[in-house]
XYZ file of C-alpha atoms in Angstrom:
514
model
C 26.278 -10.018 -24.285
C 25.887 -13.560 -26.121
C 25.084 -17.061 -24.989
C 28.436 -17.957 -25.399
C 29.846 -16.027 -22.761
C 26.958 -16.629 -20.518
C 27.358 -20.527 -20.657
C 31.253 -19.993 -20.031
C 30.173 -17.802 -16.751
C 27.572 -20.681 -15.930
C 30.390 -23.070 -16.620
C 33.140 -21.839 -14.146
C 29.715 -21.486 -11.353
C 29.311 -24.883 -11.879
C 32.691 -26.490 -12.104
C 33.284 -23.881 -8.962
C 30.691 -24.788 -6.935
C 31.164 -28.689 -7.750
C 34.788 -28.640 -5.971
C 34.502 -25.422 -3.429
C 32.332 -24.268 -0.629
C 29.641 -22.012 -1.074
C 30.666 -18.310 -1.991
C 33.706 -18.572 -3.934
C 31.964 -17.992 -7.075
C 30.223 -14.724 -6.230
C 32.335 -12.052 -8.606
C 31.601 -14.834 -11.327
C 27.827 -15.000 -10.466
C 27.521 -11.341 -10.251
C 28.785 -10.950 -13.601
C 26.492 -13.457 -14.453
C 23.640 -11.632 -13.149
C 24.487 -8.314 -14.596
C 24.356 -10.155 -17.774
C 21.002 -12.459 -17.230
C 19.136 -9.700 -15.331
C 18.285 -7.630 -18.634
C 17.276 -10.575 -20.781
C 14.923 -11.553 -18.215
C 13.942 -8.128 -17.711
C 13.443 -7.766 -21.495
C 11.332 -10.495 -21.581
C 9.300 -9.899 -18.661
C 8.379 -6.371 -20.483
C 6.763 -8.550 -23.490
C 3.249 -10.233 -22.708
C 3.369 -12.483 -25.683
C 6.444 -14.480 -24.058
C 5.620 -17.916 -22.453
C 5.605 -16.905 -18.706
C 7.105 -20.464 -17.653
C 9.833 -19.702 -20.409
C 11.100 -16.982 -17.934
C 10.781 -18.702 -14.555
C 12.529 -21.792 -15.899
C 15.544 -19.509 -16.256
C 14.378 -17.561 -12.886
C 14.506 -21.009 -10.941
C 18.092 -22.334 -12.228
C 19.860 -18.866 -11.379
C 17.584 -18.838 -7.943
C 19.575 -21.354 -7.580
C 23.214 -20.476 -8.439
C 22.535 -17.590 -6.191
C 21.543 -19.689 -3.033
C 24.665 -21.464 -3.690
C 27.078 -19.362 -4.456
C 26.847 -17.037 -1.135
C 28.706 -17.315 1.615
C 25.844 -15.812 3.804
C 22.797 -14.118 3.616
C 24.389 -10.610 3.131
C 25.913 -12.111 -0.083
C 22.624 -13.436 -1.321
C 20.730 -10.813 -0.809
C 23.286 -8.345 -2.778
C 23.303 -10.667 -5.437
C 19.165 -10.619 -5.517
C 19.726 -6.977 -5.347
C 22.461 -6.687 -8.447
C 19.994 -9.225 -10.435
C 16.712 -7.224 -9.143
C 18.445 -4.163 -10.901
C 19.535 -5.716 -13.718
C 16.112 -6.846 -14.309
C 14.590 -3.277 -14.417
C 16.755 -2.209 -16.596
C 15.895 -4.940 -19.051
C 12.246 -3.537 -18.617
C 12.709 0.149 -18.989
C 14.834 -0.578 -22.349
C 11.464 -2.223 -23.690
C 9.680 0.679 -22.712
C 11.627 2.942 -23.923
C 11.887 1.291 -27.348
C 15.478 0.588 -27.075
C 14.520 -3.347 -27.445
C 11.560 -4.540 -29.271
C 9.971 -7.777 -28.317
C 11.314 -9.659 -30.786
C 14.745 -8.906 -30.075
C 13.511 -10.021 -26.401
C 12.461 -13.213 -27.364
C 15.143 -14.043 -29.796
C 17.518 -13.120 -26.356
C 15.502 -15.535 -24.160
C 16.070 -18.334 -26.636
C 19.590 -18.188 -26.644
C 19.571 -17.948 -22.689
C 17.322 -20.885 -22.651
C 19.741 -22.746 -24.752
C 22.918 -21.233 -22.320
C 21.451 -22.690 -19.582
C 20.452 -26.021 -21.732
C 21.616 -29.780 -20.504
C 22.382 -31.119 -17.101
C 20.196 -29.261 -14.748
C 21.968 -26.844 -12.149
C 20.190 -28.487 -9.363
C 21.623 -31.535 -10.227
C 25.055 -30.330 -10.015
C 24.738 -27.755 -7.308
C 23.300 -30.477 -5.156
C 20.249 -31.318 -3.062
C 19.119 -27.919 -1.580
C 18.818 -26.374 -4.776
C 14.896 -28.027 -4.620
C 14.456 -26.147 -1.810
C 16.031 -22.734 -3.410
C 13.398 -24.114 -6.121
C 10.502 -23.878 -4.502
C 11.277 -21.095 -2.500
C 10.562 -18.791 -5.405
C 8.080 -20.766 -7.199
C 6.113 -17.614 -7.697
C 8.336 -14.612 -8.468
C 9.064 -13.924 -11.462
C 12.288 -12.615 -11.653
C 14.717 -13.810 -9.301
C 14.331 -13.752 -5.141
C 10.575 -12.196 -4.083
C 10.759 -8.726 -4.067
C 11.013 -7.321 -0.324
C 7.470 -7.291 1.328
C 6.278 -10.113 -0.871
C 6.025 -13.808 -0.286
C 3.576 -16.481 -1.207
C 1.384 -15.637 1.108
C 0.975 -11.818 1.578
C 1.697 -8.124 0.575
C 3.500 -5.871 2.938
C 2.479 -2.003 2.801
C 3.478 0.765 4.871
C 1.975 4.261 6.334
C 3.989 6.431 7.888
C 1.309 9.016 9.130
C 1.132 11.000 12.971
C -0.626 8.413 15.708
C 0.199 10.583 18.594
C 0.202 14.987 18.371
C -2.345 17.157 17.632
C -2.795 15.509 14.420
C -3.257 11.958 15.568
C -6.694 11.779 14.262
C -6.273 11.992 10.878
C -3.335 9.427 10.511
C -5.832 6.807 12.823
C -8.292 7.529 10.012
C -6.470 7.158 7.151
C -5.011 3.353 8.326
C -8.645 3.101 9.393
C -10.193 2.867 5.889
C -6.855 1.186 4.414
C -7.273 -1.501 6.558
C -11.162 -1.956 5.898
C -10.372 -2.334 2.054
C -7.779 -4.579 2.733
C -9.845 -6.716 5.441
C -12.638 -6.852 2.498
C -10.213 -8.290 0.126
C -8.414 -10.387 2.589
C -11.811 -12.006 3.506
C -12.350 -12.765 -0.032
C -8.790 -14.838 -0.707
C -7.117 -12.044 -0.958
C -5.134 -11.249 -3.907
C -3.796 -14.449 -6.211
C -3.881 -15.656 -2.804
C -1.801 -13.452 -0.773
C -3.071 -11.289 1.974
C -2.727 -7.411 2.230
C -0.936 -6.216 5.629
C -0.635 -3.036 6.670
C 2.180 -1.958 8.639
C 2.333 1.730 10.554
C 4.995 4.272 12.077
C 4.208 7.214 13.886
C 5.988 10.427 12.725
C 3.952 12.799 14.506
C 3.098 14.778 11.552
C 6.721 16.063 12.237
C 8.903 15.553 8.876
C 11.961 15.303 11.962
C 10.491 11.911 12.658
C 9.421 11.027 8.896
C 12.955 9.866 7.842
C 13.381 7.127 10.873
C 9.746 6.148 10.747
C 10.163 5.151 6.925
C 13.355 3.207 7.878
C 11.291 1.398 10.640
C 9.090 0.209 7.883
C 11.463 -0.827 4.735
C 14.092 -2.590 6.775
C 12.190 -3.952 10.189
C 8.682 -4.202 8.982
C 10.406 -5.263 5.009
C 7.440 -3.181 3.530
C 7.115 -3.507 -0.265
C 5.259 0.016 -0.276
C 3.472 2.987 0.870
C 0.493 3.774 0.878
C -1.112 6.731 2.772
C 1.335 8.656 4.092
C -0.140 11.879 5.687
C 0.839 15.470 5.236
C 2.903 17.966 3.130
C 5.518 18.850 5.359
C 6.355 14.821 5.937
C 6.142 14.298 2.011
C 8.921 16.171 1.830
C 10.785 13.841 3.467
C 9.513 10.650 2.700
C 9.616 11.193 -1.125
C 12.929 11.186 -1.643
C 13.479 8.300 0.750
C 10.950 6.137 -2.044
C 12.354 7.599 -4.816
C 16.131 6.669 -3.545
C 14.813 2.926 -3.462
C 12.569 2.568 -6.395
C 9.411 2.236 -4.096
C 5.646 2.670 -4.641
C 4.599 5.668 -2.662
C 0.629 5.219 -3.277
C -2.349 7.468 -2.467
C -0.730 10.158 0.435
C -3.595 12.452 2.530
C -2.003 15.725 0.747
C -2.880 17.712 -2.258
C 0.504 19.352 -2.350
C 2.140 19.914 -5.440
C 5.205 18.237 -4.469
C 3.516 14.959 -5.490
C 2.630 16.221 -8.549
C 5.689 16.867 -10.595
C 5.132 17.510 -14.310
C 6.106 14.669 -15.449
C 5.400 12.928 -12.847
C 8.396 11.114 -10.999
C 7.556 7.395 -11.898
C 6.542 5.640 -8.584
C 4.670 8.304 -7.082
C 0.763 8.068 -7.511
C -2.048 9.958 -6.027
C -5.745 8.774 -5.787
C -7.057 12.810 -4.832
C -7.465 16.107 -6.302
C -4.869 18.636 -5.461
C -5.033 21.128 -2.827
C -4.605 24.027 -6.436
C -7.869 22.204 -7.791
C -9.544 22.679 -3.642
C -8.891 26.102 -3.085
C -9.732 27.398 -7.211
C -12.847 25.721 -6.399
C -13.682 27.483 -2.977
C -12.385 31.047 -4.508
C -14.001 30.387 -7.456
C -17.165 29.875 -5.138
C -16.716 33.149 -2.937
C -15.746 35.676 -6.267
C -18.250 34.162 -8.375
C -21.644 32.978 -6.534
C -21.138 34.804 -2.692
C -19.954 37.900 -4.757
C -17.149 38.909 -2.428
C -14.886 41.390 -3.403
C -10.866 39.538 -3.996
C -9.145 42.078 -0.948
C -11.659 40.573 1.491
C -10.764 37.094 1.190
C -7.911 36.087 3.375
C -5.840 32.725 4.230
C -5.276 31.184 7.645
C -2.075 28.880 7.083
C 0.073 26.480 8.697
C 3.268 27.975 8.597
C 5.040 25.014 6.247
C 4.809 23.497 3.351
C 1.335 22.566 3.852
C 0.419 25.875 4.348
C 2.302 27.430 1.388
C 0.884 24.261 -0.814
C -2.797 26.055 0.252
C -1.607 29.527 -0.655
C 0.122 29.477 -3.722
C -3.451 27.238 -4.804
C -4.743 30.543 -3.784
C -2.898 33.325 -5.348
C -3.222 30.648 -8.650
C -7.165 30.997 -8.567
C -6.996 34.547 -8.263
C -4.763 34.789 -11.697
C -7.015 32.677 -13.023
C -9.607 35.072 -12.524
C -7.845 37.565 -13.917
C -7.225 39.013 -10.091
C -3.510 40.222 -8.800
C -2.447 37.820 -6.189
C -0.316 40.350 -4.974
C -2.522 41.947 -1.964
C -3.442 38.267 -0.171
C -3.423 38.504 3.392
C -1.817 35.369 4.981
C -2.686 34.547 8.562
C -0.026 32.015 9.731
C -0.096 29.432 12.745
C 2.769 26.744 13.784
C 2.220 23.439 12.869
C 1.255 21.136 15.850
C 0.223 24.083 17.445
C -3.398 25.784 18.718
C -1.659 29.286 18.691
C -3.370 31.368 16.826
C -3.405 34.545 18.428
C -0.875 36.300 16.169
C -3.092 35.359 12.998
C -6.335 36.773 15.223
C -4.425 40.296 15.557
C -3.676 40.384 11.677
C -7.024 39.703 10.922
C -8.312 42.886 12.775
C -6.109 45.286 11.971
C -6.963 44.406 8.135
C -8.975 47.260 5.934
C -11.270 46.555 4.399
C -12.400 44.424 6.981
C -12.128 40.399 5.652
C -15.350 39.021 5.075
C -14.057 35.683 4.065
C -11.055 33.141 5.423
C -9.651 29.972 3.456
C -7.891 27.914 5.783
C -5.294 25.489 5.053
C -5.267 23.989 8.758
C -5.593 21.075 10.710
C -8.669 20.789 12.803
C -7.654 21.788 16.351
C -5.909 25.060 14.782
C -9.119 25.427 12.324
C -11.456 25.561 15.253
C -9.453 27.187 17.861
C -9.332 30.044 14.902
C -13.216 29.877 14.185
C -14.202 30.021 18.193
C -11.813 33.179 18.493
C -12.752 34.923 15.627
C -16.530 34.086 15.500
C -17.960 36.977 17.716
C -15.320 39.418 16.102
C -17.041 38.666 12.326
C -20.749 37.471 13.040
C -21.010 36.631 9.384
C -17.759 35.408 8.387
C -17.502 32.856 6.220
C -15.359 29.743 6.664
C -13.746 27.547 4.759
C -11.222 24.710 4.425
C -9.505 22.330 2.544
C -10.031 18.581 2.968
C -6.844 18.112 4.848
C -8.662 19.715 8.008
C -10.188 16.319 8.910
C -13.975 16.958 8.139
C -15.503 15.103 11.197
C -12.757 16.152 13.557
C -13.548 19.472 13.246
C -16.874 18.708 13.113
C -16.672 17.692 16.417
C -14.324 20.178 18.118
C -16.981 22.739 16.312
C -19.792 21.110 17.982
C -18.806 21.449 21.609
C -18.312 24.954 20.778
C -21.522 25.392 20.130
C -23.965 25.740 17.206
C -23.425 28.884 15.492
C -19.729 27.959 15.564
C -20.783 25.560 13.171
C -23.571 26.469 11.103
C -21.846 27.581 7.809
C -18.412 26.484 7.977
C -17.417 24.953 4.356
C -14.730 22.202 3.809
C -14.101 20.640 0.557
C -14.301 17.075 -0.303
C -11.860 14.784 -2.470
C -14.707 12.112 -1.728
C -18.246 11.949 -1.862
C -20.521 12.962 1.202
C -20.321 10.025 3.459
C -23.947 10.150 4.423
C -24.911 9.231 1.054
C -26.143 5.992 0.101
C -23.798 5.869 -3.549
C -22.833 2.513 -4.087
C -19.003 2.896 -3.041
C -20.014 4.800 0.077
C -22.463 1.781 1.075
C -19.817 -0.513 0.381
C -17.726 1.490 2.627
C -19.777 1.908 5.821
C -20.938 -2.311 5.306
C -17.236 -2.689 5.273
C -16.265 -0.495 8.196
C -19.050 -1.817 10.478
C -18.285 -5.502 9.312
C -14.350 -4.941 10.650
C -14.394 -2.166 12.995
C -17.483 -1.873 14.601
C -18.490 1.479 16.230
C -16.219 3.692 14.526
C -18.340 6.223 12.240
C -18.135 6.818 8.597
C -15.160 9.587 8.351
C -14.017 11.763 5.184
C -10.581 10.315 5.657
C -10.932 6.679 6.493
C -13.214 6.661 3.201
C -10.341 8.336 1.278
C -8.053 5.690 2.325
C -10.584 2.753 1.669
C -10.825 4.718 -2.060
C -7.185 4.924 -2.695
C -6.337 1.364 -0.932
C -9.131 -0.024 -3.605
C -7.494 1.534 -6.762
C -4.176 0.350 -5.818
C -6.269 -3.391 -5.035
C -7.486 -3.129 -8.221
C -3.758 -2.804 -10.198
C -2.555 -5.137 -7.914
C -5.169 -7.539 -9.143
C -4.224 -6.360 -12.890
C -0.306 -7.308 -12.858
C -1.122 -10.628 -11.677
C 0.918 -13.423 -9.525
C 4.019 -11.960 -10.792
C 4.197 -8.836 -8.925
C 7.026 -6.561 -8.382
C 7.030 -2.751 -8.232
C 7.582 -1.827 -11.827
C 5.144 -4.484 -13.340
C 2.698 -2.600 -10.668
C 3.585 0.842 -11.982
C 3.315 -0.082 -15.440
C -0.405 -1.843 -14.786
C -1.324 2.013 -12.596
C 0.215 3.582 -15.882
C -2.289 1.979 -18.605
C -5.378 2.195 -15.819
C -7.883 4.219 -17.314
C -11.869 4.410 -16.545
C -11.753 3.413 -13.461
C -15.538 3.011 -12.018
C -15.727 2.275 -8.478
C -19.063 4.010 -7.751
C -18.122 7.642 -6.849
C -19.745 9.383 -9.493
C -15.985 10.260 -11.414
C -13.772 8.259 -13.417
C -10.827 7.063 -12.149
C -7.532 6.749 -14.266
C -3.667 7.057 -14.676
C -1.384 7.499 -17.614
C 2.536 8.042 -17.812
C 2.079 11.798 -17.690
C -0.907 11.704 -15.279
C -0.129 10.174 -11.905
C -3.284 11.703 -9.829
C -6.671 9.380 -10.402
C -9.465 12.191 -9.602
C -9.905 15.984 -10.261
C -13.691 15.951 -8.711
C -14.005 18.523 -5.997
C -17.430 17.940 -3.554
C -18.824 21.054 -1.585
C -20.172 20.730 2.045
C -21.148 22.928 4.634
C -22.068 22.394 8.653
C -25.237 23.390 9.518
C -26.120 23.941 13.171
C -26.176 20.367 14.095
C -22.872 20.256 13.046
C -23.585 17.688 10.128
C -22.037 18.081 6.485
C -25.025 19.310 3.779
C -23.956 19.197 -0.043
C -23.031 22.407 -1.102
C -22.866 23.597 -4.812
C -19.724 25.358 -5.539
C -20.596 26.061 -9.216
């Protein structure tokens, strides 16, 4: 590329656009943007450059854009070819391929390209408008789901189904942390929205439900999404488009790729790091032998997630993984009759069950098993939806209850820690009458990280200015009593695990699993 043949392509829009309608440069423009897109890019990549260096050049090809489609289809593929071209210009700085002073040097002779009578003056009187319309973007058009004045987000999470609870809880605490920050200006002025889409917690439903929300709702990301199964799914629909898929309610490993897959983040510990700790807990301080522990399972990828974080504590004890019993249930089911009948024909009898449920199948399982194995012991990943099954435990009665353990990505929400008293001010301020949950506070947790970066990258947003601000995030300190941090090879803020149990009230206690 060189300035020469950039002002010649700049040239021919001009003289074009000067003596034809409005789209008959757009092979010349998209040429042009192919071209511009990295050296802006580039530049972008390197703080030391002059933001209003950039956006000069931004503005004027804003501009040539505007004018040189036809229709809105046309602009918006040119946005898109420029859009692409300008993350490409980014990922060759990070990737060393250009230093900054290459970058710089480039800008220079694009400034001086695009030098002398300005394009607004002879593209005509609506380039002001074009102009002002993208006052603060910094590289071409506003991303999707961002304009002056707010942020779009997404969650594409079950509202209706057996597992409607936990998706109501997750938006729940998103939308307190974004109310918070909303009521305080917001960020650089814009206001956080959260849009939602039921799925059902079937992933049948995920793929049209994350449609609904990047081309209706114009979402410019995700943010917690709920369950394994629907992961699956809506992954691979992010990754396709470059999108931030932030802080999901799963601990699957599908999330957690090694590396990890670039705009894929997770605020919680893994569902491997729940279930070591709960093993670790029954082996080492309950003293159960490994052949009596058993796991109740949705029959999915949820449910293999769980087990496989099994069998992997139990080599890491030095124990064959070879003899676990697994007790399976369908997802979006109660039925859990079939897993009932394993468990009794098993010898030795089990004298412990991890479950890797949802709470309806978690305490159907508990109410039918409870007289069978007086002193069984209980146990369950945070997925379950702690005060749901709190609940559907409680009308069963107390020594349904009493004992039943569920591990927490979060801390005990009837503490007084400063981030859990900033949560429960917050959710009484916006919602009142809802109580403190285990999952609305995970999503008010994971909504303020990703607050936090977007604060960090500053007016300019776009998705991989975002991801490069979660990338360098490190010591995070929000109150919890952990750390919180990213890095290129580490896309999952926290690796704390809390213990609770029910007593006979039904009420979490802290439990120590070490």
């Amino acid at each position: 590329m060189t300035s020469r043949r950039i002002w010649l392509l700049l040239a021919a829009v001009l003289s074009g656009t000067s003596a034809a309608g409005a789209g008959d440069n757009t092979d010349i423009v998209r040429d042009l943007a192919i071209r511009v897109g990295p050296v802006i890019g580039s530049a972008l990549a390197c703080r030391d450059i002059a933001r209003p260096r950039i956006q000069a050049v931004v503005e004027k090809f804003a501009v040539v854009i505007r004018d040189a489609s036809a229709n809105e289809a046309e602009r918006s593929d040119l946005s898109q070819v420029l859009d692409r071209s300008v993350n490409d210009g980014r990922a060759a700085v990070t990737a060393g391929k250009i230093d900054c002073k290459v970058a710089d040097r480039q800008l220079a002779d694009l400034e001086r390209s695009v030098a002398g009578p300005s394009l607004s003056s002879v593209i005509g009187p609506s380039s002001a408008a074009a102009a002002t319309s993208i006052a603060s973007v910094s590289a071409g058009p506003l991303p999707r789901g961002i304009s002056d004045k707010e942020i779009r987000f997404g969650i594409a999470a079950p509202f209706s189904g057996s597992a409607r609870e936990l998706g109501r809880q997750m938006k729940l605490g998103i939308d307190t942390a974004f109310n918070r920050v909303n009521d305080a200006g917001g960020v650089d002025g814009r206001m956080l929205k959260l849009f939602a889409a039921d799925d059902g917690y079937e992933p049948s439903r995920t793929g049209e439900a994350m449609k609904l929300l990047t081309e209706k709702d114009q979402v410019f990301g995700i943010i917690g999404n709920v369950g394994t199964p629907t992961a699956a799914v809506a992954i691979p629909y992010a990754l396709e488009r470059r999108m931030l898929f932030f802080g999901a309610f799963t601990g699957s490993n599908i999330l957690r790729n090694d590396p990890p897959d670039r705009y894929v983040f997770n605020y919680r510990a893994s569902y491997a790091e729940e279930t070591d700790a709960v093993v670790r807990y029954l082996v080492r301080l309950r003293k159960l032998q490994p052949r009596q522990i058993a796991v109740f399972a949705q029959q999915d990828s949820y449910g293999d997630a769980g087990f496989a974080g099994v069998a992997k504590a139990f080599r890491a004890l030095g124990i064959s993984d070879a003899s676990i019993v697994r007790l399976n249930y369908a997802r979006n089911t109660v039925d859990v009759d079939e897993a009932v009948n394993q468990l009794k024909i098993q010898k030795p009898a089990i004298k412990a069950v991890v479950m890797v449920a949802t709470y309806r199948a978690a305490a159907r399982f508990i109410e039918k098993t409870r007289d069978l194995y007086p002193a069984m012991i209980y146990s369950n990943v945070s997925f379950v939806g702690s005060t749901a099954l709190a609940d559907e435990l409680k009308l069963l009665g107390p020594r349904y209850a009493n004992g039943v353990i569920v591990t927490q990505v979060v801390p005990a929400v009837a503490g007084y820690s400063s981030a859990v008293l900033e949560y429960k001010n917050a959710l009484a301020k916006y919602f009142p009458g809802e109580a403190p949950d285990y999952v609305s506070l995970e999503g008010y947790v994971a909504a303020n990280v990703l607050i936090q970066a977007i604060k960090r990258t500053g007016p300019q947003l776009d998705t991989e200015r975002l991801i490069d601000t979660l990338e360098t995030t490190r010591n995070l300190d929000l109150g919890l009593g952990t750390q919180l941090g990213f890095g290129r090879s580490e896309h999952q803020a926290s690796h704390k695990i809390w213990g609770t149990a029910l007593d006979e009230s039904a009420r979490y206690q802290p439990l120590e699993l070490e």
